[in-house]
C-alpha cells in the first residue's frame, strides 16, 4: 500500500491492490491536523492566568508571609541568637513567648485576611444528578430502515441516495438510534406542531426523571438554562418548561440558540457564574436538539451529512451551590474553559445554515471543518493544560515550548500526556472520523474512547447532550470512583471548542445506575456493550465494495485490454517497420495515458465529493 500526504489540503491518498484480482481501491481522506505539534505561547499564558487566580495570589503574597512573621513574633524565636551549631543540633532551644505589639498586630491582620477569604471565597458548584432522555422503542430507526426511508421519500436523486448509503456505512451509528415522528411519518409531517411535540417529549421526559431522582421540586429551581441550536419558537423553550411545571415567577431563565453541539458546556459555564452570584440556589440545564424542522430534503452533499448522523435525544442536569448538597452530589465542577474562533471567516463559515441552489434550507458542513476543529481543540487544550496537568508535565511542556518558540531550537515538540490529568474522557460523539483523530493525537486507549464510540453507536449524534450519554455510560459500567477526574470536551458552530472538568465526590456503583429509579439510558443494554462498530458496518461495506468494485474492475479491465492491444499492435508494427511502429505506439500510449489520467481524475473527484464522510460532522 502506498500513501501520499498532501499537507496543504490535509488529504491522504491511499492505493491498495488486491492480491486475488486486478482491482485497485483508491481512498482520499481529509485528516484532522496534528494540533499538538504547534501551540501558541499566548494560549499557554492564558492558561496560567486562569491558574493564578485571586485566592492563590492572596495566599502566596499576603497570608503566607503574615503567618511566618506572626509565628516568629509570637514565639520569640531568633535564629541569630544561636551561637553554637552543635548546641542547636544536640540541645533543643527553649522558646520564650514575646507578646509584642507587632506580633499581636500581625496575628490580627492574618485573622482578618483569613475571615475575608472565607467569606468571599467562590462558591463550589456541585452536580447533584443528571438524566438522559430515552425515547420509546417505536421511535427506533435502524440503518436499513433509514436508507429505505431515504429511498422512498422521493426528494433525493440516485447519486445522493448512494452518497447517504456510504455515509451511513461509515458513520458508526447502530440500529437502535431514534428519530421523531414527524420525520418517520409517510409522508413526512414537518410542521411547527410536530417540532413542539418533539421538544416537549424530550425536555419533559428528561426533567420528570431528574426531579424524581433528586427529590427537588420544580418550584425550588432558581435558574433555568435551555440550549437548542436550530429550533427557537416563540414563546421560548425555557418558557415552555416554566409553563409546564408552573415554576416560580422570580426564576432566572435563559434560552440559548444557534450555539452548536458545545452549547451544553456553555450552559454549564453560565450556570456556574450565576450560582456564584446567587447563594443557596438550584440551577437546571436542559440540553437538546430538534430535528423535525431541520431535516434536509435536498441534494447538496454538504448538507446531507446531518441527516445521516444526527438523532433524537436530550439531557437535564441539576446543579447546586448549597454546602448541604455536597454529601449527595455526584460531581464537583473544577474548571470550565471556553474557546471561540469566530473572528476568523473560515472558522465562522465552516458550519453554516443556508439555502441550497433550489431554496431548501439545511446546515452545510464545509470541507475545512476538520482543520477548523483541530485548531480550536489545540487552543482549548493549550489553555486547559496549566490548570489540570501535573507540575512535571507542565514543566516539560513549557520548557520545550520556550525552546521552540523563543530560542528557535529545532527540538521535537513535547506532547503532554492528558491521561495523567484525567481518568475518564467524554468527547463529543460528532462522528467516527473525528473520534479516531482525537484518539490518535491525545494518545488515548480504546478504553478511554469507549463511552464516546458506544454513545455514537447506540444513540447517534444527539448534539450537545451527547456528553451526558457518555457520562451515563461510564457510570453504568461502574467505572466512576471517588476522586476521579472527568474531562468533557465538545465542538460547536461558530466555531467553538469548550471543556469542563469534574471531580467525582463519591463512587457510583453500577447497580445504582441500573436500578429502575435511576433512569439511566443504558440500563437495558449496557451488558451488550462495548460492541465492535466494524462488525456492524461490515454488511454495508461489503455491499458498497461490491458496487464500487464492479465499476473499478470494469475500468481496469478496459485499461489493461487497451494496453494489451496497444502492445500487440506495437509488436506487429515493430516487426514490419520500426519507424512506423514507434510513431503508432507513441500515439496510442499517449491516448491510453490521457484515458487513464481522466479515469484517475474522475475517481479523485468522486472521492473528493465523498470526503465530507470522513469529516462526519464535528457538529
Coordinates of C-alpha atoms in Angstrom, one line a residue:
X1 CA 0.0 0.0 0.0
X2 CA 1.3 3.4 -0.9
X3 CA 0.4 6.6 0.8
X4 CA 0.8 10.2 -0.4
X5 CA 0.3 13.1 2.1
X6 CA -0.9 16.4 0.8
X7 CA -0.2 18.8 3.6
X8 CA -1.7 21.8 2.0
X9 CA -5.2 20.3 1.8
X10 CA -4.6 17.8 4.7
X11 CA -5.6 15.0 2.4
X12 CA -4.2 11.5 2.4
X13 CA -4.5 9.3 -0.7
X14 CA -4.1 5.6 -0.3
X15 CA -4.0 3.0 -3.1
X16 CA -4.2 -0.7 -2.4
X17 CA -4.1 -3.6 -5.0
X18 CA -6.0 -6.8 -4.2
X19 CA -4.0 -10.0 -4.4
X20 CA -6.7 -12.1 -5.8
X21 CA -7.9 -9.7 -8.5
X22 CA -6.9 -6.9 -10.7
X23 CA -8.9 -4.4 -8.7
X24 CA -7.5 -1.3 -7.0
X25 CA -9.0 0.7 -4.2
X26 CA -8.2 4.4 -4.0
X27 CA -9.1 6.2 -0.8
X28 CA -8.8 10.0 -0.4
X29 CA -9.3 11.2 3.2
X30 CA -9.3 14.5 4.9
X31 CA -7.4 14.3 8.2
X32 CA -7.6 16.2 11.4
X33 CA -4.4 18.2 11.7
X34 CA -1.8 17.2 14.3
X35 CA -2.9 20.1 16.5
X36 CA -0.4 19.2 19.3
X37 CA 2.6 19.9 17.1
X38 CA 2.1 23.6 17.1
X39 CA 0.9 25.7 20.0
X40 CA 1.0 29.5 20.7
X41 CA 2.5 31.0 23.8
X42 CA -0.4 33.4 24.3
X43 CA -2.7 30.4 25.0
X44 CA -0.3 29.0 27.5
X45 CA -0.1 32.4 29.1
X46 CA -3.9 32.4 29.2
X47 CA -4.0 29.0 30.9
X48 CA -1.5 30.1 33.6
X49 CA -3.6 33.3 34.0
X50 CA -6.6 31.1 34.9
X51 CA -4.4 29.0 37.3
X52 CA -3.1 32.1 39.1
X53 CA -6.5 33.2 40.5
X54 CA -7.0 35.7 43.2
X55 CA -7.2 33.1 46.0
X56 CA -3.7 31.7 45.1
X57 CA -2.2 35.1 44.8
X58 CA -3.7 36.2 48.1
X59 CA -2.3 33.1 49.9
X60 CA 1.2 33.4 48.5
X61 CA 1.6 37.2 48.7
X62 CA -0.3 38.0 51.9
X63 CA -1.3 35.1 54.0
X64 CA 1.9 33.0 54.0
X65 CA 4.2 36.0 54.8
X66 CA 1.9 37.2 57.6
X67 CA 1.7 33.7 59.0
X68 CA 5.5 33.4 59.2
X69 CA 6.0 36.9 60.6
X70 CA 3.4 36.3 63.3
X71 CA 4.8 33.0 64.2
X72 CA 8.3 34.5 64.7
X73 CA 7.0 37.4 66.7
X74 CA 4.7 35.4 69.0
X75 CA 7.2 32.7 69.7
X76 CA 10.2 34.9 70.1
X77 CA 12.3 32.6 68.0
X78 CA 15.6 34.2 67.0
X79 CA 18.0 32.2 64.9
X80 CA 20.7 34.9 65.2
X81 CA 20.9 34.1 68.9
X82 CA 22.1 30.6 68.1
X83 CA 25.9 30.8 68.6
X84 CA 26.8 27.2 68.6
X85 CA 25.7 24.9 65.8
X86 CA 26.5 21.8 67.9
X87 CA 24.3 23.1 70.7
X88 CA 21.5 23.7 68.2
X89 CA 21.8 20.1 67.0
X90 CA 22.1 18.4 70.4
X91 CA 20.0 20.6 72.6
X92 CA 16.5 21.7 71.9
X93 CA 16.3 25.5 72.3
X94 CA 13.9 27.0 74.8
X95 CA 11.3 29.2 73.1
X96 CA 10.1 32.1 75.1
X97 CA 6.9 34.0 74.2
X98 CA 7.5 37.5 73.3
X99 CA 4.0 39.0 73.2
X100 CA 4.9 42.2 71.4
X101 CA 2.6 44.6 69.7
X102 CA 4.0 43.6 66.3
X103 CA 3.0 40.0 67.0
X104 CA -0.5 40.9 68.0
X105 CA -0.9 43.2 65.0
X106 CA 0.3 40.5 62.6
X107 CA -2.0 37.9 64.2
X108 CA -5.0 40.3 63.9
X109 CA -4.3 41.1 60.3
X110 CA -3.8 37.4 59.5
X111 CA -7.1 36.5 61.2
X112 CA -8.9 39.3 59.3
X113 CA -7.5 38.2 55.9
X114 CA -8.5 34.5 56.6
X115 CA -12.0 35.5 57.5
X116 CA -12.3 37.8 54.5
X117 CA -11.1 35.0 52.2
X118 CA -13.6 32.6 53.8
X119 CA -16.5 35.0 53.3
X120 CA -15.5 36.0 49.7
X121 CA -14.4 32.6 48.5
X122 CA -16.0 31.3 45.3
X123 CA -18.9 29.0 46.0
X124 CA -18.4 25.4 45.0
X125 CA -20.6 24.2 42.2
X126 CA -22.0 20.6 42.6
X127 CA -23.6 18.4 40.1
X128 CA -26.4 16.8 42.1
X129 CA -27.5 14.4 39.4
X130 CA -28.4 14.3 35.7
X131 CA -30.7 12.3 33.4
X132 CA -30.7 11.5 29.7
X133 CA -33.9 11.1 27.7
X134 CA -34.6 7.7 26.1
X135 CA -37.4 7.7 23.5
X136 CA -39.9 5.0 23.1
X137 CA -39.0 1.9 21.1
X138 CA -41.4 2.9 18.4
X139 CA -39.1 5.8 17.6
X140 CA -36.1 3.4 16.8
X141 CA -34.6 3.7 13.4
X142 CA -32.2 1.1 12.1
X143 CA -29.6 1.7 9.4
X144 CA -31.6 -0.3 6.9
X145 CA -34.9 1.5 7.8
X146 CA -33.2 4.9 7.4
X147 CA -31.9 4.0 4.0
X148 CA -35.3 2.7 3.0
X149 CA -36.9 5.9 4.3
X150 CA -34.4 7.9 2.2
X151 CA -35.2 5.9 -1.0
X152 CA -39.0 6.1 -0.6
X153 CA -39.0 9.8 0.2
X154 CA -38.7 10.9 -3.5
X155 CA -36.8 14.1 -2.7
X156 CA -33.4 12.7 -3.3
X157 CA -31.6 11.9 -6.5
X158 CA -30.0 8.5 -7.1
X159 CA -26.4 9.7 -6.6
X160 CA -27.3 11.4 -3.3
X161 CA -29.0 8.3 -2.1
X162 CA -25.9 6.3 -2.8
X163 CA -23.9 9.0 -1.0
X164 CA -26.1 8.7 2.1
X165 CA -25.6 4.9 2.0
X166 CA -21.8 5.3 2.1
X167 CA -22.0 7.9 4.8
X168 CA -24.3 5.7 6.9
X169 CA -21.9 2.7 6.4
X170 CA -19.0 4.7 7.8
X171 CA -20.8 6.8 10.4
X172 CA -20.5 4.4 13.3
X173 CA -24.3 4.5 14.1
X174 CA -26.1 1.4 15.2
X175 CA -29.6 0.0 14.6
X176 CA -31.2 1.5 17.7
X177 CA -31.0 5.2 17.2
X178 CA -34.1 7.4 17.4
X179 CA -35.9 9.7 15.0
X180 CA -39.0 11.9 15.8
X181 CA -42.4 11.0 14.4
X182 CA -42.6 14.0 12.1
X183 CA -39.7 12.5 10.0
X184 CA -40.7 8.9 10.0
X185 CA -44.3 9.6 9.1
X186 CA -45.4 8.8 5.5
X187 CA -45.3 11.3 4.1
X188 CA -43.1 13.3 6.5
X189 CA -45.0 15.8 8.6
X190 CA -42.6 18.7 9.1
X191 CA -44.6 21.4 10.9
X192 CA -44.4 23.5 14.0
X193 CA -46.8 21.3 15.9
X194 CA -44.6 18.2 15.4
X195 CA -41.5 20.2 16.3
X196 CA -43.0 21.4 19.5
X197 CA -44.2 17.9 20.2
X198 CA -40.6 16.5 19.8
X199 CA -39.3 19.3 22.1
X200 CA -41.9 18.5 24.8
X201 CA -41.3 14.8 24.7
X202 CA -37.5 15.2 25.1
X203 CA -37.4 18.1 27.6
X204 CA -40.3 17.0 29.8
X205 CA -39.1 13.3 29.8
X206 CA -35.7 14.3 31.0
X207 CA -36.9 16.7 33.6
X208 CA -39.5 14.4 35.0
X209 CA -36.8 11.8 35.6
X210 CA -34.5 14.4 37.1
X211 CA -37.0 15.8 39.6
X212 CA -38.0 12.3 40.6
X213 CA -34.4 11.1 41.2
X214 CA -33.3 14.2 43.1
X215 CA -36.4 14.9 45.1
X216 CA -36.2 18.6 44.1
X217 CA -39.4 20.3 43.3
X218 CA -39.7 22.5 40.2
X219 CA -40.6 25.4 42.4
X220 CA -37.2 25.1 44.2
X221 CA -35.3 25.8 40.9
X222 CA -34.0 29.4 40.8
X223 CA -32.1 29.2 37.5
X224 CA -33.2 27.5 34.3
X225 CA -31.0 27.4 31.1
X226 CA -32.1 25.6 27.9
X227 CA -29.9 25.2 24.9
X228 CA -31.2 24.1 21.5
X229 CA -29.4 25.3 18.3
X230 CA -31.9 25.1 15.5
X231 CA -35.4 25.3 17.0
X232 CA -36.2 28.6 18.7
X233 CA -40.0 29.1 18.8
X234 CA -41.9 31.9 20.5
X235 CA -42.5 31.6 23.4
X236 CA -39.1 30.1 24.0
X237 CA -38.3 26.5 25.1
X238 CA -37.4 27.8 28.6
X239 CA -40.8 29.4 28.8
X240 CA -42.4 26.2 27.7
X241 CA -40.8 24.5 30.7
X242 CA -41.7 27.2 33.1
X243 CA -45.3 27.0 32.0
X244 CA -45.5 23.2 32.1
X245 CA -44.0 22.9 35.6
X246 CA -45.6 26.1 37.0
X247 CA -42.2 27.4 38.2
X248 CA -41.9 30.5 40.4
X249 CA -42.1 34.0 39.0
X250 CA -38.7 35.1 40.0
X251 CA -36.8 32.3 38.2
X252 CA -33.9 33.4 36.1
X253 CA -34.5 31.7 32.7
X254 CA -32.3 31.7 29.7
X255 CA -32.7 30.2 26.2
X256 CA -29.5 29.7 24.2
X257 CA -29.9 29.1 20.4
X258 CA -27.6 28.7 17.5
X259 CA -24.6 27.7 19.6
X260 CA -24.0 24.2 18.2
X261 CA -23.0 21.0 19.8
X262 CA -20.9 22.6 22.5
X263 CA -23.8 24.6 23.9
X264 CA -24.3 22.3 26.9
X265 CA -20.9 23.2 28.3
X266 CA -21.7 26.9 27.6
X267 CA -24.8 26.4 29.7
X268 CA -22.8 24.8 32.5
X269 CA -20.4 27.7 32.5
X270 CA -23.3 30.2 32.5
X271 CA -24.9 28.4 35.4
X272 CA -21.6 28.4 37.3
X273 CA -21.4 32.2 37.1
X274 CA -25.0 32.6 38.1
X275 CA -24.8 30.2 41.0
X276 CA -21.7 32.0 42.4
X277 CA -23.7 35.3 42.4
X278 CA -26.8 33.8 43.9
X279 CA -26.4 31.8 47.2
X280 CA -28.3 28.7 48.1
X281 CA -29.8 28.1 44.7
X282 CA -30.5 25.3 42.3
X283 CA -29.9 25.6 38.6
X284 CA -31.3 23.3 35.9
X285 CA -29.6 22.9 32.5
X286 CA -31.5 21.3 29.7
X287 CA -29.6 20.4 26.5
X288 CA -31.3 19.1 23.4
X289 CA -31.6 19.5 19.6
X290 CA -34.7 19.5 17.5
X291 CA -34.6 17.5 14.2
X292 CA -38.2 17.8 12.9
X293 CA -37.9 21.2 11.2
X294 CA -34.2 20.8 10.4
X295 CA -34.3 17.6 8.3
X296 CA -32.8 18.4 4.9
X297 CA -34.7 17.3 1.8
X298 CA -32.3 18.3 -0.9
X299 CA -29.3 17.1 -2.9
X300 CA -26.4 19.2 -1.6
X301 CA -24.0 16.7 -0.2
X302 CA -22.5 19.1 2.4
X303 CA -26.0 19.3 3.9
X304 CA -26.8 15.6 3.8
X305 CA -24.3 14.7 6.5
X306 CA -26.6 16.0 9.2
X307 CA -29.4 13.6 8.1
X308 CA -27.0 10.6 8.4
X309 CA -25.7 11.2 11.9
X310 CA -28.0 13.4 13.9
X311 CA -30.6 11.7 16.0
X312 CA -33.2 12.4 18.7
X313 CA -32.1 13.0 22.3
X314 CA -31.7 15.3 25.3
X315 CA -30.4 15.6 28.8
X316 CA -31.2 17.5 32.0
X317 CA -28.6 18.5 34.7
X318 CA -29.2 19.7 38.3
X319 CA -26.5 22.0 39.7
X320 CA -26.4 23.4 43.3
X321 CA -24.2 25.7 45.3
X322 CA -25.5 24.6 48.7
X323 CA -22.9 23.2 51.0
X324 CA -25.6 20.8 52.3
X325 CA -25.9 19.2 48.9
X326 CA -22.3 18.1 48.7
X327 CA -22.9 14.8 50.5
X328 CA -25.4 13.6 48.0
X329 CA -23.9 15.2 44.8
X330 CA -22.1 13.1 42.3
X331 CA -19.5 15.6 41.0
X332 CA -17.9 19.0 41.7
X333 CA -17.2 21.4 38.9
X334 CA -13.5 22.2 38.8
X335 CA -12.8 24.1 35.6
X336 CA -14.6 25.4 32.5
X337 CA -12.6 26.6 29.5
X338 CA -14.3 28.2 26.5
X339 CA -12.6 28.8 23.1
X340 CA -14.3 30.9 20.4
X341 CA -12.6 31.2 17.0
X342 CA -15.4 33.1 15.3
X343 CA -13.2 36.1 14.5
X344 CA -11.8 34.1 11.5
X345 CA -14.1 33.8 8.5
X346 CA -13.2 30.2 7.7
X347 CA -14.0 29.2 11.3
X348 CA -17.2 31.2 11.3
X349 CA -18.5 29.8 8.0
X350 CA -17.5 26.1 8.3
X351 CA -20.9 25.2 9.9
X352 CA -23.5 27.4 8.3
X353 CA -27.3 27.2 8.0
X354 CA -28.2 28.3 4.5
X355 CA -30.3 27.6 1.4
X356 CA -29.1 25.4 -1.4
X357 CA -29.4 26.3 -5.1
X358 CA -33.1 25.2 -5.0
X359 CA -34.0 27.2 -1.9
X360 CA -34.1 24.2 0.5
X361 CA -32.7 25.1 4.0
X362 CA -30.1 23.0 5.6
X363 CA -26.9 23.1 7.7
X364 CA -23.8 23.0 5.5
X365 CA -20.6 21.5 6.7
X366 CA -17.5 22.8 4.9
X367 CA -14.5 20.8 3.9
X368 CA -12.3 22.8 6.2
X369 CA -14.3 21.6 9.2
X370 CA -11.6 19.1 10.3
X371 CA -8.9 21.7 10.2
X372 CA -11.0 24.2 12.0
X373 CA -11.9 21.7 14.7
X374 CA -8.2 20.8 15.1
X375 CA -7.2 24.4 15.5
X376 CA -10.0 25.1 18.1
X377 CA -9.1 22.0 20.0
X378 CA -5.4 22.9 20.1
X379 CA -6.2 26.3 21.5
X380 CA -8.6 24.9 24.1
X381 CA -6.3 22.2 25.4
X382 CA -3.3 24.6 25.5
X383 CA -5.3 26.9 27.7
X384 CA -6.6 24.0 29.8
X385 CA -3.2 22.3 30.3
X386 CA -1.8 24.6 33.0
X387 CA -5.0 24.1 35.0
X388 CA -5.0 20.3 35.1
X389 CA -1.7 18.8 34.1
X390 CA 0.7 17.6 36.8
X391 CA 3.6 20.0 37.6
X392 CA 6.2 17.8 36.0
X393 CA 4.2 17.6 32.7
X394 CA 3.7 21.3 32.7
X395 CA 7.4 22.0 33.2
X396 CA 8.4 19.6 30.4
X397 CA 5.8 21.1 28.0
X398 CA 6.7 24.7 28.9
X399 CA 10.4 24.2 28.6
X400 CA 10.1 22.5 25.2
X401 CA 7.7 25.2 24.0
X402 CA 10.1 28.1 25.0
X403 CA 13.0 26.3 23.3
X404 CA 11.0 26.0 20.1
X405 CA 9.2 29.4 20.1
X406 CA 11.7 31.7 21.8
X407 CA 15.1 30.1 21.3
X408 CA 14.1 28.8 17.9
X409 CA 15.7 25.4 18.7
X410 CA 15.0 22.5 16.4
X411 CA 13.7 20.1 19.0
X412 CA 10.8 17.7 18.8
X413 CA 7.7 19.1 20.4
X414 CA 6.7 17.5 23.7
X415 CA 3.1 16.3 23.7
X416 CA 1.6 16.3 27.3
X417 CA 0.1 13.1 28.5
X418 CA -3.5 14.1 29.4
X419 CA -4.1 10.6 30.8
X420 CA -2.1 11.8 33.8
X421 CA -4.7 14.5 34.4
X422 CA -8.0 12.6 33.8
X423 CA -9.3 9.2 34.5
X424 CA -12.3 9.5 32.1
X425 CA -12.9 11.3 28.8
X426 CA -16.2 12.3 27.4
X427 CA -15.5 13.6 23.8
X428 CA -18.5 14.8 21.8
X429 CA -19.7 12.0 19.6
X430 CA -19.8 14.1 16.5
X431 CA -18.6 11.3 14.1
X432 CA -16.3 8.4 14.0
X433 CA -13.5 10.1 12.0
X434 CA -13.2 12.9 14.5
X435 CA -13.1 10.4 17.4
X436 CA -10.3 8.5 15.6
X437 CA -8.2 11.5 15.1
X438 CA -8.7 12.9 18.6
X439 CA -7.7 9.5 20.0
X440 CA -4.6 9.4 17.9
X441 CA -3.5 12.9 18.8
X442 CA -4.2 12.6 22.5
X443 CA -2.8 9.1 22.6
X444 CA -5.9 7.7 24.2
X445 CA -6.7 4.0 24.5
X446 CA -9.8 2.2 23.3
X447 CA -11.0 2.1 26.9
X448 CA -10.8 5.9 27.2
X449 CA -12.7 6.3 23.9
X450 CA -15.3 3.6 24.6
X451 CA -18.0 5.9 26.1
X452 CA -17.9 8.2 23.0
X453 CA -17.9 5.5 20.5
X454 CA -20.6 3.5 22.1
X455 CA -22.8 6.6 22.5
X456 CA -22.4 7.3 18.8
X457 CA -23.4 3.7 18.0
X458 CA -26.3 3.5 20.4
X459 CA -27.9 7.0 20.2
X460 CA -26.2 8.7 17.3
X461 CA -25.1 12.3 17.4
X462 CA -27.5 13.9 19.8
X463 CA -25.7 17.2 19.6
X464 CA -25.0 19.0 22.9
X465 CA -26.5 16.2 25.0
X466 CA -24.1 13.5 23.8
X467 CA -21.6 14.3 26.6
X468 CA -24.2 13.3 29.2
X469 CA -25.0 10.0 27.4
X470 CA -21.3 9.3 27.6
X471 CA -21.0 10.1 31.3
X472 CA -24.1 7.9 31.9
X473 CA -22.3 5.0 30.0
X474 CA -19.2 5.5 32.2
X475 CA -21.4 5.3 35.3
X476 CA -23.4 2.3 34.1
X477 CA -20.1 0.4 33.6
X478 CA -19.3 1.1 37.3
X479 CA -16.1 3.0 36.4
X480 CA -16.5 6.2 38.4
X481 CA -14.8 6.2 41.7
X482 CA -14.4 8.9 44.3
X483 CA -11.7 11.4 43.3
X484 CA -11.8 10.5 39.6
X485 CA -11.5 13.4 37.2
X486 CA -13.7 13.6 34.1
X487 CA -13.0 15.7 31.1
X488 CA -15.9 16.7 28.9
X489 CA -15.0 18.4 25.6
X490 CA -17.2 19.4 22.7
X491 CA -17.2 21.3 19.4
X492 CA -19.8 23.7 18.1
X493 CA -20.6 26.1 15.3
X494 CA -19.1 29.5 15.4
X495 CA -16.5 27.9 15.7
X496 CA -16.2 26.9 19.4
X497 CA -14.5 24.3 21.5
X498 CA -15.4 24.1 25.2
X499 CA -14.2 22.0 28.1
X500 CA -15.5 21.1 31.5
X501 CA -13.6 19.3 34.2
X502 CA -15.4 17.4 37.0
X503 CA -14.2 15.6 40.1
X504 CA -16.2 12.7 41.4
X505 CA -17.4 13.2 45.0
X506 CA -18.4 9.6 45.5
X507 CA -18.2 6.2 43.9
X508 CA -21.1 5.4 41.7
X509 CA -21.8 1.7 41.7
X510 CA -23.1 0.1 38.5
X511 CA -26.1 -1.4 40.4
X512 CA -27.2 2.0 41.4
X513 CA -27.2 3.2 37.8
X514 CA -29.1 0.1 36.5
X515 CA -31.9 0.4 39.0
X516 CA -35.3 1.3 37.6
X517 CA -35.4 4.5 39.5
X518 CA -32.0 5.6 38.2
X519 CA -33.4 6.4 34.7
X520 CA -30.0 5.5 33.1
X521 CA -30.5 5.3 29.3
X522 CA -28.1 2.3 29.2
X523 CA -29.9 0.2 31.8
X524 CA -31.4 -2.3 29.4
X525 CA -28.4 -2.7 27.1
X526 CA -25.2 -2.0 29.0
X527 CA -24.4 -5.7 29.1
X528 CA -24.2 -5.8 25.3
X529 CA -21.6 -3.1 25.2
X530 CA -18.9 -2.4 24.1
X531 CA -19.5 -3.7 20.6
X532 CA -17.2 -3.7 17.6
X533 CA -18.5 -1.0 15.3
X534 CA -16.6 -2.5 12.4
X535 CA -18.8 -5.6 12.6
X536 CA -21.9 -3.5 12.4
X537 CA -20.8 -1.8 9.2
X538 CA -19.4 -4.8 7.6
X539 CA -22.5 -5.7 5.6
X540 CA -22.9 -2.2 4.3
X541 CA -19.2 -2.0 3.5
X542 CA -19.4 -5.3 1.5
X543 CA -22.4 -4.0 -0.4
X544 CA -20.7 -0.8 -1.2
X545 CA -17.4 -2.6 -2.1
X546 CA -19.3 -4.9 -4.4
X547 CA -20.9 -1.9 -6.2
X548 CA -17.8 0.2 -6.4
X549 CA -15.5 -2.8 -7.0
X550 CA -17.5 -3.7 -10.1
X551 CA -17.0 -0.3 -11.6
X552 CA -13.3 -0.3 -10.8
X553 CA -12.9 -3.8 -12.3
X554 CA -14.7 -2.7 -15.5
X555 CA -12.5 0.3 -15.8
X556 CA -9.3 -1.6 -15.0
X557 CA -10.2 -4.4 -17.4
X558 CA -10.8 -1.8 -20.1
X559 CA -7.4 -0.2 -19.4
X560 CA -5.5 -3.5 -19.4
X561 CA -7.3 -4.7 -22.5
X562 CA -6.3 -1.4 -24.2
X563 CA -2.7 -1.8 -23.0
X564 CA -2.6 -5.4 -24.3
X565 CA -4.0 -4.3 -27.6
X566 CA -1.5 -1.5 -27.9
X567 CA 1.4 -3.9 -27.1
X568 CA 0.2 -6.4 -29.7
X569 CA -0.2 -3.7 -32.4
X570 CA 3.2 -2.2 -31.4
X571 CA 5.0 -5.5 -31.8
X572 CA 3.3 -6.1 -35.1
X573 CA 4.4 -2.8 -36.5
X574 CA 7.8 -3.2 -34.9
X575 CA 8.3 -6.3 -36.9
X576 CA 7.4 -4.6 -40.1
X577 CA 8.7 -1.1 -39.8
X578 CA 10.5 0.4 -36.7
X579 CA 9.7 4.0 -37.5
X580 CA 6.0 3.4 -38.2
X581 CA 5.7 1.3 -35.1
X582 CA 7.4 3.9 -32.9
X583 CA 5.0 6.6 -34.1
X584 CA 2.0 4.4 -33.7
X585 CA 2.9 3.2 -30.2
X586 CA 3.6 6.8 -29.1
X587 CA 0.2 7.9 -30.3
X588 CA -1.6 5.0 -28.7
X589 CA 0.3 5.2 -25.4
X590 CA -0.5 9.0 -25.2
X591 CA -4.1 8.2 -25.7
X592 CA -4.0 5.5 -23.1
X593 CA -2.2 7.8 -20.7
X594 CA -4.8 10.5 -21.2
X595 CA -7.6 8.0 -20.7
X596 CA -6.0 6.6 -17.6
X597 CA -5.4 10.1 -16.3
X598 CA -9.0 11.0 -16.9
X599 CA -10.2 8.0 -15.1
X600 CA -8.0 8.6 -12.1
X601 CA -9.2 12.3 -12.1
X602 CA -12.8 11.1 -12.1
X603 CA -12.1 8.8 -9.3
X604 CA -10.5 11.5 -7.3
X605 CA -13.5 13.8 -7.9
X606 CA -15.8 11.1 -6.7
X607 CA -13.7 10.5 -3.6
X608 CA -13.3 14.3 -3.1
X609 CA -17.1 14.6 -3.2
X610 CA -17.3 11.9 -0.6
X611 CA -14.6 13.5 1.5
X612 CA -17.2 15.0 4.0
X613 CA -18.0 11.5 5.1
X614 CA -14.6 11.5 6.8
X615 CA -15.4 14.8 8.4
X616 CA -18.5 13.2 9.8
X617 CA -19.8 16.4 11.2
X618 CA -17.9 17.5 14.2
X619 CA -21.2 19.2 14.9

